[in-house]
Structures are given as structure tokens and as C-alpha cells.
């Protein structure tokens, strides 16, 4: 998908190698709403599975559930499968969320695409913008990104017909990626549940025809 995005919106291959004149510079809010995580109380965090999982920056890469909370924060927002999630400290990388729902912790945000099938366009538009901020920041400790940086994001916004065509190609790809990750999670949970029975001999599979 990323190579397709580059061909269309960086190299302008379908448009004879030239940027169409009707494309205009726009800000990120024309294609996405940014949802920020809430400041959940760390004293209510647990690793026993009590409550709902909460996603911190350290959890984004593996997309595993490590920490849970019983808190119902009034500003809490649940990450949904397929959401574009970004950590705001250290490394600013966008991830397509491929797990089930979980609370969005502070310093983690979602770029929620405004076009119903426009997730891929948002993903590959913000990726280089985030990387540029990451590379230009100089800090002795952890680098940070915030609303002021997002407000300054600019890019060339294509016409609606072009976006419709791109969305129609890429939306099924995004859906397939998310579905595959959810299925992998389901199979892993089934394996983990059955393995103790197999190891103890309580589950007899000797007569299965494999």
C-alpha cells in the first residue's frame, strides 16, 4: 500500500508525473480527527486482567495486552480494531491497531479518518510528517510531540474522485490486515488455553487424523 501511495501522491504516476493543479495544500484536520488518551491513574493499573486493558506507548509495537485498569475515566476512549494509533514520546510511529478494544492512555493518540474508507491515505500521509518531527527534534532526554506539531502538519490534498479511487483499492487491504491480526490473536489464545491440557495428558489427541 505504501508503494501505491508513493506512486499516486508523491510521483504522480497516474497523472503523467505532474501534480494535478486542483490539489491544494491542506492541514491534517481536513482528513482526520485526533483523539487523545486520558490520564488514567497508574495506581489502579494491574497485570492480573482485572478491568479492561490499557494501551501505553510501550505496548504499541507488539500490540499485546500487558496492563489493565478498573478505572472508568470520564474522558476515556476505547481503541477499536483498525484505528491508527500513535505514541507521542520517544518514537512517533503510526500503527494500525490489530487487537480488540482497549483504553487509550495519555501520550497516545488516534488519527481517526474522516473519510469512511480513508484510513490508508491518513496512515501514509502522517507517517513522513511524524518522522520529520522525530528527526528534527533534539533533546537530552525523551523527545515529545503534541498538538502544536499536529496543527502545523500540511500536505497536498487530492480531489475527491482521486481519493475515492485510492480508498476503494486500499480499504479492503486494511480490513484484511486487521482481520488477519485478530484471527492470529484468537488462535494464539486457543493455543495457550489448550497447551496445559495437552502437556498434562488430560486432552487425548492420539486418535486425531492429521
XYZ file of N, CA, C and O in Angstrom:
840
model
N 0.812 -1.209 0.000
C 0.000 0.000 0.000
C 0.849 1.263 0.000
O 0.505 2.249 -0.649
N 1.949 1.227 0.742
C 2.784 2.419 0.831
C 3.400 2.764 -0.521
O 3.501 3.942 -0.883
N 3.791 1.738 -1.282
C 4.355 1.994 -2.611
C 3.289 2.562 -3.548
O 3.582 3.411 -4.399
N 2.048 2.111 -3.376
C 0.954 2.652 -4.182
C 0.707 4.114 -3.822
O 0.513 4.960 -4.709
N 0.722 4.418 -2.531
C 0.561 5.803 -2.076
C 1.654 6.690 -2.682
O 1.377 7.788 -3.182
N 2.888 6.216 -2.631
C 4.015 6.994 -3.170
C 3.839 7.228 -4.676
O 4.079 8.330 -5.176
N 3.420 6.180 -5.391
C 3.242 6.305 -6.832
C 2.169 7.336 -7.175
O 2.335 8.134 -8.110
N 1.099 7.352 -6.407
C -0.008 8.256 -6.711
C 0.248 9.681 -6.228
O 0.009 10.634 -6.976
N 0.720 9.806 -4.969
C 0.697 11.113 -4.315
C 2.070 11.748 -4.106
O 2.154 12.864 -3.606
N 3.127 11.056 -4.522
C 4.468 11.636 -4.482
C 5.082 11.712 -5.885
O 5.678 12.717 -6.269
N 4.902 10.626 -6.652
C 5.456 10.588 -8.018
C 4.415 10.926 -9.073
O 4.771 11.106 -10.249
N 3.145 10.964 -8.695
C 2.030 11.348 -9.578
C 1.973 10.495 -10.843
O 1.662 10.984 -11.937
N 2.248 9.204 -10.694
C 2.304 8.305 -11.850
C 0.997 8.291 -12.645
O 1.024 8.393 -13.883
N -0.182 8.199 -11.991
C -1.420 8.176 -12.790
C -1.745 9.506 -13.463
O -2.674 9.577 -14.274
N -0.981 10.558 -13.139
C -1.283 11.898 -13.630
C -0.164 12.443 -14.514
O 0.057 13.644 -14.599
N 0.529 11.522 -15.153
C 1.584 11.919 -16.087
C 2.813 12.501 -15.418
O 3.570 13.241 -16.051
N 3.012 12.177 -14.146
C 4.200 12.664 -13.440
C 4.097 14.098 -12.953
O 5.087 14.658 -12.455
N 2.924 14.697 -13.065
C 2.723 16.081 -12.636
C 1.615 16.156 -11.594
O 0.591 15.474 -11.721
N 1.805 16.996 -10.589
C 0.767 17.181 -9.584
C -0.439 17.878 -10.207
O -0.285 18.952 -10.811
N -1.624 17.306 -10.108
C -2.810 17.964 -10.656
C -2.999 19.354 -10.040
O -2.865 19.518 -8.819
N -3.301 20.349 -10.847
C -3.382 21.724 -10.343
C -4.507 21.958 -9.345
O -4.457 22.903 -8.558
N -5.518 21.082 -9.349
C -6.642 21.295 -8.433
C -6.349 20.807 -7.003
O -7.119 21.074 -6.084
N -5.244 20.108 -6.815
C -4.873 19.678 -5.469
C -4.383 20.887 -4.678
O -3.586 21.686 -5.166
N -4.816 20.992 -3.455
C -4.494 22.163 -2.643
C -3.820 21.754 -1.337
O -4.079 20.677 -0.797
N -2.978 22.652 -0.839
C -2.346 22.426 0.465
C -3.421 22.472 1.551
O -4.285 23.353 1.555
N -3.380 21.498 2.438
C -4.383 21.412 3.489
C -3.732 21.018 4.810
O -2.562 20.636 4.851
N -4.501 21.125 5.892
C -3.999 20.693 7.197
C -4.539 19.304 7.525
O -5.432 18.786 6.851
N -4.001 18.702 8.581
C -4.337 17.316 8.902
C -5.803 17.158 9.298
O -6.405 16.090 9.117
N -6.415 18.246 9.778
C -7.791 18.150 10.259
C -8.812 18.046 9.131
O -9.990 17.801 9.393
N -8.353 18.206 7.899
C -9.260 18.010 6.767
C -9.523 16.530 6.506
O -10.517 16.180 5.870
N -8.640 15.671 7.008
C -8.815 14.232 6.746
C -8.924 13.400 8.024
O -9.286 12.220 7.954
N -8.613 13.989 9.182
C -8.625 13.185 10.409
C -8.982 14.021 11.632
O -8.650 15.212 11.709
N -9.641 13.368 12.559
C -9.823 13.923 13.899
C -8.796 13.264 14.804
O -8.586 12.040 14.724
N -8.139 14.046 15.654
C -7.136 13.484 16.554
C -7.759 13.312 17.937
O -8.268 14.270 18.527
N -7.724 12.088 18.426
C -8.297 11.747 19.727
C -7.152 11.431 20.681
O -6.315 10.570 20.397
N -7.120 12.134 21.792
C -6.024 11.972 22.746
C -6.433 11.063 23.900
O -7.592 11.070 24.338
N -5.454 10.293 24.406
C -5.704 9.413 25.530
C -5.916 10.184 26.820
O -5.516 11.344 26.952
N -6.554 9.538 27.776
C -6.871 10.158 29.065
C -5.821 9.792 30.116
O -5.165 8.755 30.013
N -5.663 10.639 31.140
C -4.676 10.375 32.198
C -5.213 9.390 33.234
O -5.631 9.770 34.337
N -5.217 8.119 32.895
C -5.657 7.102 33.840
C -4.681 7.029 35.018
O -3.482 7.251 34.862
N -5.204 6.708 36.195
C -4.391 6.646 37.413
C -3.568 5.363 37.432
O -4.123 4.256 37.413
N -2.246 5.508 37.462
C -1.367 4.338 37.422
C -1.534 3.447 38.649
O -1.268 2.243 38.592
N -2.023 4.003 39.762
C -2.192 3.210 40.981
C -3.296 2.158 40.829
O -3.380 1.207 41.634
N -4.134 2.334 39.802
C -5.191 1.358 39.542
C -4.806 0.357 38.456
O -5.609 -0.501 38.093
N -3.580 0.459 37.941
C -3.111 -0.486 36.926
C -2.847 -1.843 37.588
O -2.422 -1.919 38.747
N -3.072 -2.909 36.820
C -2.754 -4.247 37.298
C -2.386 -5.143 36.128
O -2.682 -4.816 34.966
N -1.723 -6.236 36.413
C -1.348 -7.207 35.382
C -2.096 -8.524 35.566
O -1.715 -9.546 35.011
N -3.178 -8.489 36.347
C -3.961 -9.693 36.631
C -5.174 -9.843 35.724
O -5.940 -10.801 35.863
N -5.362 -8.889 34.819
C -6.503 -8.957 33.921
C -7.781 -8.387 34.487
O -8.869 -8.624 33.941
N -7.674 -7.640 35.588
C -8.868 -7.031 36.179
C -9.242 -5.751 35.419
O -8.415 -4.856 35.253
N -10.483 -5.666 34.985
C -10.933 -4.495 34.229
C -10.679 -4.668 32.742
O -10.762 -5.774 32.200
N -10.354 -3.571 32.099
C -10.075 -3.577 30.665
C -8.595 -3.272 30.424
O -7.972 -2.565 31.209
N -8.037 -3.783 29.308
C -6.642 -3.452 29.003
C -6.474 -1.974 28.697
O -7.398 -1.328 28.191
N -5.313 -1.439 29.037
C -4.993 -0.045 28.736
C -3.685 -0.021 27.960
O -2.726 -0.719 28.301
N -3.665 0.768 26.889
C -2.526 0.766 25.979
C -1.652 1.981 26.208
O -2.091 3.120 26.124
N -0.383 1.694 26.517
C 0.627 2.719 26.683
C 1.567 2.674 25.485
O 1.496 1.756 24.661
N 2.460 3.633 25.376
C 3.364 3.699 24.223
C 4.143 2.409 24.069
O 4.315 1.892 22.957
N 4.598 1.839 25.175
C 5.418 0.633 25.125
C 4.672 -0.576 24.581
O 5.275 -1.578 24.200
N 3.339 -0.507 24.556
C 2.534 -1.636 24.093
C 2.209 -1.583 22.603
O 1.653 -2.544 22.056
N 2.521 -0.471 21.941
C 2.054 -0.275 20.566
C 2.704 -1.233 19.574
O 2.038 -1.762 18.683
N 4.000 -1.455 19.705
C 4.712 -2.254 18.706
C 4.219 -3.695 18.691
O 3.906 -4.250 17.638
N 4.133 -4.320 19.865
C 3.704 -5.717 19.939
C 2.182 -5.852 19.957
O 1.643 -6.931 19.698
N 1.492 -4.769 20.309
C 0.030 -4.754 20.383
C -0.497 -5.861 21.299
O -1.508 -6.512 21.015
N 0.213 -6.066 22.383
C -0.187 -7.079 23.354
C -0.816 -6.403 24.568
O -0.503 -5.255 24.886
N -1.686 -7.128 25.250
C -2.300 -6.623 26.475
C -1.425 -7.020 27.662
O -1.284 -8.204 27.968
N -0.843 -6.023 28.294
C 0.031 -6.248 29.442
C -0.585 -5.676 30.712
O -0.602 -6.322 31.756
N -1.115 -4.477 30.610
C -1.622 -3.745 31.763
C -3.135 -3.545 31.652
O -3.652 -3.294 30.557
N -3.811 -3.645 32.781
C -5.262 -3.485 32.831
C -5.611 -2.431 33.877
O -4.802 -2.109 34.748
N -6.827 -1.893 33.774
C -7.297 -0.955 34.788
C -8.788 -1.151 35.017
O -9.538 -1.473 34.083
N -9.189 -0.943 36.252
C -10.608 -0.999 36.596
C -11.252 0.387 36.541
O -12.456 0.521 36.733
N -10.428 1.408 36.255
C -10.926 2.783 36.233
C -11.806 3.046 35.016
O -11.502 2.604 33.901
N -12.879 3.784 35.234
C -13.735 4.263 34.153
C -13.536 5.780 34.059
O -14.260 6.553 34.683
N -12.544 6.190 33.289
C -12.211 7.612 33.230
C -13.281 8.366 32.433
O -13.710 7.908 31.363
N -13.724 9.537 32.910
C -14.787 10.278 32.201
C -14.386 10.717 30.794
O -15.250 10.940 29.952
N -13.067 10.848 30.551
C -12.601 11.227 29.222
C -11.970 10.042 28.494
O -11.270 10.223 27.499
N -12.229 8.859 28.988
C -11.628 7.669 28.391
C -12.155 7.381 26.994
O -13.316 7.653 26.680
N -11.284 6.820 26.160
C -11.666 6.441 24.793
C -11.119 5.043 24.518
O -9.956 4.753 24.802
N -11.968 4.193 23.959
C -11.572 2.823 23.662
C -11.020 2.716 22.241
O -11.684 3.090 21.271
N -9.800 2.212 22.126
C -9.222 1.912 20.812
C -10.024 0.779 20.187
O -10.350 -0.205 20.853
N -10.296 0.894 18.885
C -11.030 -0.138 18.161
C -10.125 -0.780 17.109
O -9.177 -0.154 16.620
N -10.385 -2.032 16.739
C -9.594 -2.666 15.683
C -9.579 -1.806 14.419
O -10.622 -1.333 13.968
N -8.399 -1.585 13.869
C -8.255 -0.777 12.663
C -7.920 0.673 12.910
O -7.603 1.411 11.964
N -7.969 1.131 14.169
C -7.611 2.513 14.475
C -6.129 2.769 14.184
O -5.286 1.879 14.339
N -5.816 4.003 13.784
C -4.426 4.424 13.579
C -3.948 5.046 14.886
O -4.421 6.110 15.287
N -3.021 4.376 15.559
C -2.584 4.764 16.892
C -1.134 5.245 16.836
O -0.291 4.641 16.158
N -0.839 6.342 17.551
C 0.498 6.949 17.529
C 0.943 7.252 18.954
O 0.184 7.829 19.741
N 2.173 6.865 19.294
C 2.776 7.256 20.560
C 3.372 8.656 20.438
O 3.894 9.025 19.381
N 3.301 9.421 21.509
C 3.695 10.833 21.447
C 5.001 11.131 22.190
O 5.358 12.295 22.359
N 5.702 10.098 22.616
C 7.009 10.262 23.257
C 7.992 9.255 22.663
O 7.636 8.100 22.438
N 9.229 9.706 22.437
C 10.282 8.779 22.020
C 10.322 8.540 20.526
O 11.161 9.085 19.815
N 9.414 7.708 20.019
C 9.296 7.424 18.588
C 7.873 7.715 18.147
O 6.923 7.300 18.806
N 7.747 8.409 17.039
C 6.418 8.813 16.574
C 6.039 7.964 15.367
O 6.135 8.403 14.216
N 5.614 6.745 15.627
C 5.283 5.807 14.546
C 3.795 5.501 14.552
O 3.228 5.202 15.605
N 3.151 5.544 13.386
C 1.732 5.182 13.326
C 1.559 3.669 13.194
O 2.277 3.010 12.439
N 0.622 3.118 13.937
C 0.328 1.684 13.892
C -1.152 1.477 13.597
O -2.005 2.191 14.136
N -1.447 0.497 12.757
C -2.815 0.042 12.587
C -3.106 -0.944 13.714
O -2.430 -1.969 13.842
N -4.083 -0.612 14.548
C -4.374 -1.446 15.704
C -5.037 -2.745 15.266
O -6.090 -2.739 14.630
N -4.401 -3.868 15.607
C -4.903 -5.175 15.193
C -5.286 -6.060 16.359
O -5.168 -7.286 16.269
N -5.737 -5.447 17.443
C -6.195 -6.193 18.597
C -7.617 -5.743 18.926
O -8.165 -4.882 18.246
N -8.201 -6.321 19.951
C -9.540 -5.915 20.353
C -9.483 -4.611 21.141
O -8.415 -4.055 21.349
N -10.634 -4.136 21.592
C -10.702 -2.802 22.173
C -9.936 -2.704 23.485
O -9.830 -3.666 24.246
N -9.418 -1.504 23.734
C -8.645 -1.232 24.946
C -8.659 0.267 25.197
O -8.855 1.066 24.273
N -8.445 0.658 26.443
C -8.390 2.083 26.780
C -7.151 2.736 26.172
O -6.081 2.135 26.120
N -7.317 3.971 25.762
C -6.238 4.787 25.211
C -5.637 5.613 26.341
O -6.303 6.485 26.892
N -4.387 5.334 26.695
C -3.750 6.048 27.802
C -3.212 7.404 27.336
O -3.068 7.656 26.129
N -2.892 8.263 28.278
C -2.309 9.568 27.939
C -0.995 9.383 27.193
O -0.299 8.393 27.366
N -0.664 10.359 26.342
C 0.520 10.375 25.488
C 0.435 9.331 24.372
O 1.437 8.986 23.755
N -0.768 8.848 24.148
C -1.063 8.013 22.982
C -2.298 8.629 22.325
O -3.216 9.067 23.023
N -2.308 8.694 21.005
C -3.454 9.304 20.321
C -3.868 8.479 19.114
O -3.124 7.611 18.645
N -5.064 8.774 18.642
C -5.624 8.124 17.462
C -5.852 9.181 16.380
O -6.376 10.260 16.669
N -5.448 8.877 15.157
C -5.807 9.690 13.993
C -7.014 9.011 13.347
O -6.878 8.013 12.642
N -8.188 9.538 13.628
C -9.441 8.939 13.189
C -9.833 9.518 11.831
O -10.205 10.688 11.726
N -9.747 8.688 10.798
C -10.013 9.162 9.439
C -11.451 9.649 9.289
O -12.398 8.998 9.728
N -11.620 10.815 8.650
C -12.953 11.379 8.442
C -13.653 10.751 7.237
O -14.885 10.630 7.230
N -12.894 10.377 6.218
C -13.484 9.668 5.092
C -13.713 8.220 5.533
O -12.805 7.588 6.082
N -14.894 7.668 5.308
C -15.217 6.338 5.831
C -14.199 5.257 5.475
O -13.932 4.369 6.285
N -13.629 5.329 4.273
C -12.665 4.304 3.859
C -11.270 4.889 3.656
O -10.431 4.291 2.990
N -11.017 6.041 4.275
C -9.776 6.762 4.006
C -8.634 6.482 4.967
O -7.747 7.319 5.131
N -8.629 5.323 5.597
C -7.621 5.025 6.608
C -6.209 4.978 6.018
O -5.259 5.509 6.603
N -6.041 4.332 4.863
C -4.702 4.191 4.280
C -4.130 5.550 3.894
O -2.930 5.800 4.090
N -4.972 6.428 3.370
C -4.476 7.755 2.991
C -3.997 8.515 4.215
O -2.946 9.160 4.190
N -4.744 8.447 5.311
C -4.317 9.105 6.546
C -3.013 8.496 7.041
O -2.070 9.219 7.402
N -2.938 7.178 7.066
C -1.749 6.482 7.578
C -0.479 6.916 6.864
O 0.518 7.282 7.506
N -0.513 6.907 5.527
C 0.714 7.188 4.777
C 0.949 8.683 4.575
O 2.038 9.078 4.159
N -0.057 9.494 4.897
C 0.153 10.940 4.905
C 0.872 11.364 6.178
O 1.807 12.175 6.143
N 0.452 10.819 7.317
C 1.060 11.248 8.581
C 2.412 10.588 8.838
O 3.234 11.142 9.581
N 2.678 9.449 8.228
C 3.922 8.725 8.525
C 5.167 9.578 8.282
O 6.018 9.710 9.179
N 5.345 10.196 7.103
C 6.538 11.031 6.902
C 6.506 12.316 7.723
O 7.572 12.829 8.091
N 5.325 12.850 7.994
C 5.228 14.065 8.801
C 5.684 13.783 10.237
O 6.399 14.591 10.842
N 5.279 12.637 10.776
C 5.718 12.241 12.112
C 7.225 11.990 12.139
O 7.922 12.401 13.075
N 7.711 11.323 11.105
C 9.142 11.005 11.042
C 9.991 12.271 10.974
O 11.053 12.360 11.596
N 9.505 13.259 10.220
C 10.242 14.521 10.109
C 10.370 15.201 11.462
O 11.446 15.711 11.819
N 9.290 15.205 12.239
C 9.344 15.794 13.579
C 10.337 15.024 14.450
O 11.149 15.608 15.177
N 10.287 13.712 14.355
C 11.183 12.874 15.150
C 12.646 13.161 14.829
O 13.499 13.209 15.720
N 12.949 13.345 13.550
C 14.332 13.545 13.125
C 14.843 14.953 13.405
O 16.059 15.164 13.509
N 13.962 15.917 13.511
C 14.406 17.306 13.704
C 14.438 17.719 15.170
O 14.987 18.760 15.505
N 13.845 16.913 16.042
C 13.876 17.247 17.463
C 15.228 16.875 18.064
O 15.775 15.814 17.778
N 15.750 17.750 18.891
C 16.995 17.495 19.608
C 16.688 17.619 21.091
O 16.195 18.647 21.548
N 16.977 16.567 21.830
C 16.691 16.588 23.261
C 17.685 15.707 24.001
O 18.208 14.746 23.440
N 17.955 16.054 25.230
C 18.857 15.248 26.046
C 18.124 14.075 26.684
O 18.746 13.123 27.119
N 16.802 14.165 26.729
C 16.014 13.064 27.279
C 15.072 12.540 26.190
O 15.470 12.414 25.044
N 13.853 12.232 26.552
C 12.890 11.703 25.585
C 12.265 12.846 24.787
O 11.871 13.863 25.358
N 12.178 12.675 23.469
C 11.549 13.696 22.635
C 10.027 13.529 22.673
O 9.510 12.446 22.919
N 9.327 14.630 22.433
C 7.873 14.645 22.550
C 7.252 15.283 21.311
O 7.867 16.092 20.626
N 6.016 14.910 21.060
C 5.216 15.537 20.012
C 3.872 15.890 20.620
O 3.432 15.251 21.590
N 3.237 16.925 20.084
C 1.973 17.346 20.667
C 1.089 18.071 19.675
O 1.386 18.125 18.473
N 0.002 18.641 20.176
C -0.992 19.288 19.327
C -0.386 20.401 18.483
O -0.764 20.575 17.314
N 0.552 21.161 19.029
C 1.181 22.242 18.264
C 1.857 21.698 17.011
O 1.795 22.327 15.938
N 2.498 20.544 17.123
C 3.132 19.924 15.966
C 2.086 19.442 14.969
O 2.230 19.625 13.752
N 1.016 18.833 15.473
C -0.045 18.353 14.579
C -0.718 19.516 13.855
O -1.070 19.397 12.672
N -0.887 20.635 14.548
C -1.510 21.800 13.932
C -0.713 22.303 12.729
O -1.284 22.920 11.817
N 0.602 22.058 12.740
C 1.472 22.551 11.662
C 1.593 21.570 10.495
O 2.222 21.899 9.487
N 1.010 20.385 10.621
C 1.087 19.398 9.536
C 0.383 19.933 8.288
O -0.767 20.357 8.346
N 1.071 19.886 7.146
C 0.487 20.277 5.863
C 0.835 19.243 4.803
O 1.896 18.620 4.851
N -0.055 19.097 3.837
C 0.154 18.147 2.739
C -0.745 18.555 1.587
O -1.643 19.391 1.742
N -0.506 17.978 0.417
C -1.349 18.239 -0.744
C -2.574 17.333 -0.692
O -2.454 16.102 -0.668
N -3.742 17.947 -0.651
C -4.988 17.193 -0.586
C -5.528 16.967 -1.997
O -5.872 17.919 -2.698
N -5.619 15.714 -2.433
C -6.154 15.424 -3.764
C -7.651 15.705 -3.853
O -8.325 15.922 -2.839
N -8.169 15.679 -5.055
C -9.602 15.852 -5.270
C -10.341 14.609 -4.794
O -9.760 13.522 -4.633
N -11.615 14.739 -4.575
C -12.415 13.649 -4.007
C -12.472 12.422 -4.899
O -12.477 11.286 -4.404
N -12.533 12.614 -6.208
C -12.584 11.453 -7.110
C -11.319 10.612 -6.993
O -11.387 9.374 -6.964
N -10.179 11.275 -6.918
C -8.909 10.549 -6.771
C -8.873 9.811 -5.436
O -8.462 8.642 -5.369
N -9.299 10.481 -4.377
C -9.320 9.829 -3.066
C -10.284 8.643 -3.048
O -9.979 7.604 -2.448
N -11.424 8.784 -3.712
C -12.378 7.676 -3.783
C -11.745 6.460 -4.453
O -11.935 5.320 -4.007
N -11.016 6.691 -5.534
C -10.365 5.588 -6.243
C -9.307 4.921 -5.372
O -9.219 3.688 -5.294
N -8.505 5.738 -4.700
C -7.462 5.201 -3.825
C -8.078 4.431 -2.661
O -7.628 3.328 -2.314
N -9.125 4.994 -2.074
C -9.789 4.330 -0.953
C -10.377 2.985 -1.360
O -10.333 2.010 -0.593
N -10.943 2.922 -2.552
C -11.581 1.679 -2.993
C -10.569 0.553 -3.163
O -10.910 -0.627 -3.006
N -9.331 0.912 -3.464
C -8.270 -0.092 -3.613
C -7.690 -0.487 -2.259
O -7.462 -1.670 -1.986
N -7.476 0.488 -1.388
C -6.728 0.239 -0.152
C -7.586 -0.177 1.045
O -7.086 -0.867 1.937
N -8.842 0.209 1.082
C -9.683 -0.139 2.231
C -9.780 -1.658 2.442
O -9.663 -2.128 3.579
N -9.978 -2.460 1.381
C -10.004 -3.919 1.597
C -8.669 -4.452 2.114
O -8.649 -5.441 2.859
N -7.566 -3.819 1.732
C -6.257 -4.249 2.218
C -6.132 -4.011 3.722
O -5.646 -4.869 4.466
N -6.564 -2.837 4.156
C -6.537 -2.516 5.589
C -7.415 -3.500 6.356
O -7.013 -4.034 7.401
N -8.616 -3.754 5.838
C -9.534 -4.681 6.502
C -8.902 -6.062 6.631
O -9.039 -6.720 7.672
N -8.214 -6.508 5.585
C -7.596 -7.831 5.611
C -6.477 -7.901 6.636
O -6.333 -8.894 7.357
N -5.685 -6.839 6.724
C -4.602 -6.789 7.707
C -5.170 -6.907 9.123
O -4.680 -7.690 9.953
N -6.209 -6.141 9.396
C -6.807 -6.150 10.738
C -7.429 -7.509 11.040
O -7.239 -8.072 12.126
N -8.164 -8.058 10.083
C -8.799 -9.364 10.288
C -7.768 -10.459 10.530
O -7.982 -11.347 11.370
N -6.654 -10.406 9.801
C -5.599 -11.408 9.983
C -5.002 -11.317 11.384
O -4.731 -12.345 12.023
N -4.784 -10.095 11.868
C -4.212 -9.931 13.199
C -5.181 -10.397 14.280
O -4.778 -11.030 15.256
N -6.457 -10.105 14.114
C -7.452 -10.565 15.081
C -7.560 -12.088 15.083
O -7.702 -12.712 16.139
N -7.476 -12.696 13.908
C -7.529 -14.157 13.824
C -6.292 -14.783 14.461
O -6.387 -15.800 15.160
N -5.129 -14.165 14.244
C -3.902 -14.655 14.886
C -4.022 -14.588 16.408
O -3.558 -15.486 17.117
N -4.626 -13.509 16.900
C -4.842 -13.369 18.348
C -5.768 -14.469 18.856
O -5.494 -15.089 19.899
N -6.835 -14.739 18.132
C -7.784 -15.775 18.547
C -7.111 -17.141 18.586
O -7.303 -17.923 19.543
N -6.322 -17.445 17.567
C -5.638 -18.741 17.509
C -4.596 -18.868 18.618
O -4.423 -19.947 19.195
N -3.899 -17.768 18.909
C -2.892 -17.794 19.978
C -3.558 -18.040 21.332
O -3.035 -18.793 22.167
N -4.715 -17.413 21.555
C -5.436 -17.613 22.812
C -5.927 -19.053 22.923
O -5.883 -19.659 24.008
N -6.385 -19.623 21.810
C -6.835 -21.012 21.817
C -5.660 -21.949 22.108
O -5.775 -22.899 22.893
N -4.516 -21.686 21.496
C -3.317 -22.493 21.745
C -2.921 -22.438 23.216
O -2.646 -23.470 23.834
N -2.902 -21.233 23.778
C -2.493 -21.069 25.176
C -3.460 -21.753 26.128
O -3.055 -22.232 27.199
N -4.744 -21.797 25.746
C -5.734 -22.447 26.598
C -5.622 -23.970 26.541
O -5.813 -24.661 27.555
N -5.291 -24.505 25.373
C -5.239 -25.955 25.190
C -3.902 -26.562 25.605
O -3.845 -27.736 25.989
N -2.831 -25.795 25.536
C -1.497 -26.339 25.771
C -1.345 -27.005 27.138
O -0.785 -28.111 27.218
N -1.815 -26.388 28.236
C -1.669 -27.070 29.541
C -2.372 -28.425 29.577
O -1.877 -29.371 30.185
N -3.541 -28.525 28.919
C -4.260 -29.800 28.871
C -3.480 -30.847 28.088
O -3.421 -32.009 28.470
N -2.870 -30.404 26.970
C -2.082 -31.326 26.159
C -0.846 -31.803 26.917
O -0.495 -32.987 26.895
N -0.180 -30.875 27.597
C 1.047 -31.216 28.317
C 0.770 -32.152 29.484
O 1.597 -33.013 29.821
N -0.398 -32.000 30.119
C -0.735 -32.834 31.272
C -1.336 -34.178 30.866
O -1.498 -35.070 31.704
N -1.695 -34.320 29.596
C -2.310 -35.551 29.131
C -3.807 -35.599 29.330
O -4.449 -36.607 29.018
N -4.403 -34.528 29.853
C -5.853 -34.500 30.069
C -6.628 -34.471 28.758
O -7.784 -34.876 28.713
N -5.993 -33.971 27.715
C -6.637 -33.903 26.396
C -5.932 -34.900 25.492
O -4.759 -34.747 25.164
N -6.654 -35.942 25.094
C -6.090 -37.024 24.276
C -6.332 -36.722 22.797
O -7.469 -36.643 22.353
N -5.242 -36.533 22.065
C -5.366 -36.265 20.622
C -4.752 -37.395 19.804
O -4.498 -37.241 18.615
N -4.540 -38.550 20.441
C -3.828 -39.635 19.763
C -4.615 -40.210 18.599
O -4.052 -40.762 17.661
N -5.951 -40.076 18.649
C -6.767 -40.665 17.590
C -7.153 -39.659 16.503
O -7.898 -39.986 15.590
N -6.633 -38.424 16.624
C -6.934 -37.448 15.572
C -6.243 -37.818 14.286
O -5.066 -38.221 14.275
N -6.943 -37.696 13.166
C -6.375 -37.961 11.843
C -5.868 -36.672 11.260
O -6.626 -35.856 10.742
N -4.544 -36.434 11.380
C -3.954 -35.199 10.911
C -3.288 -35.389 9.554
O -2.703 -36.404 9.264
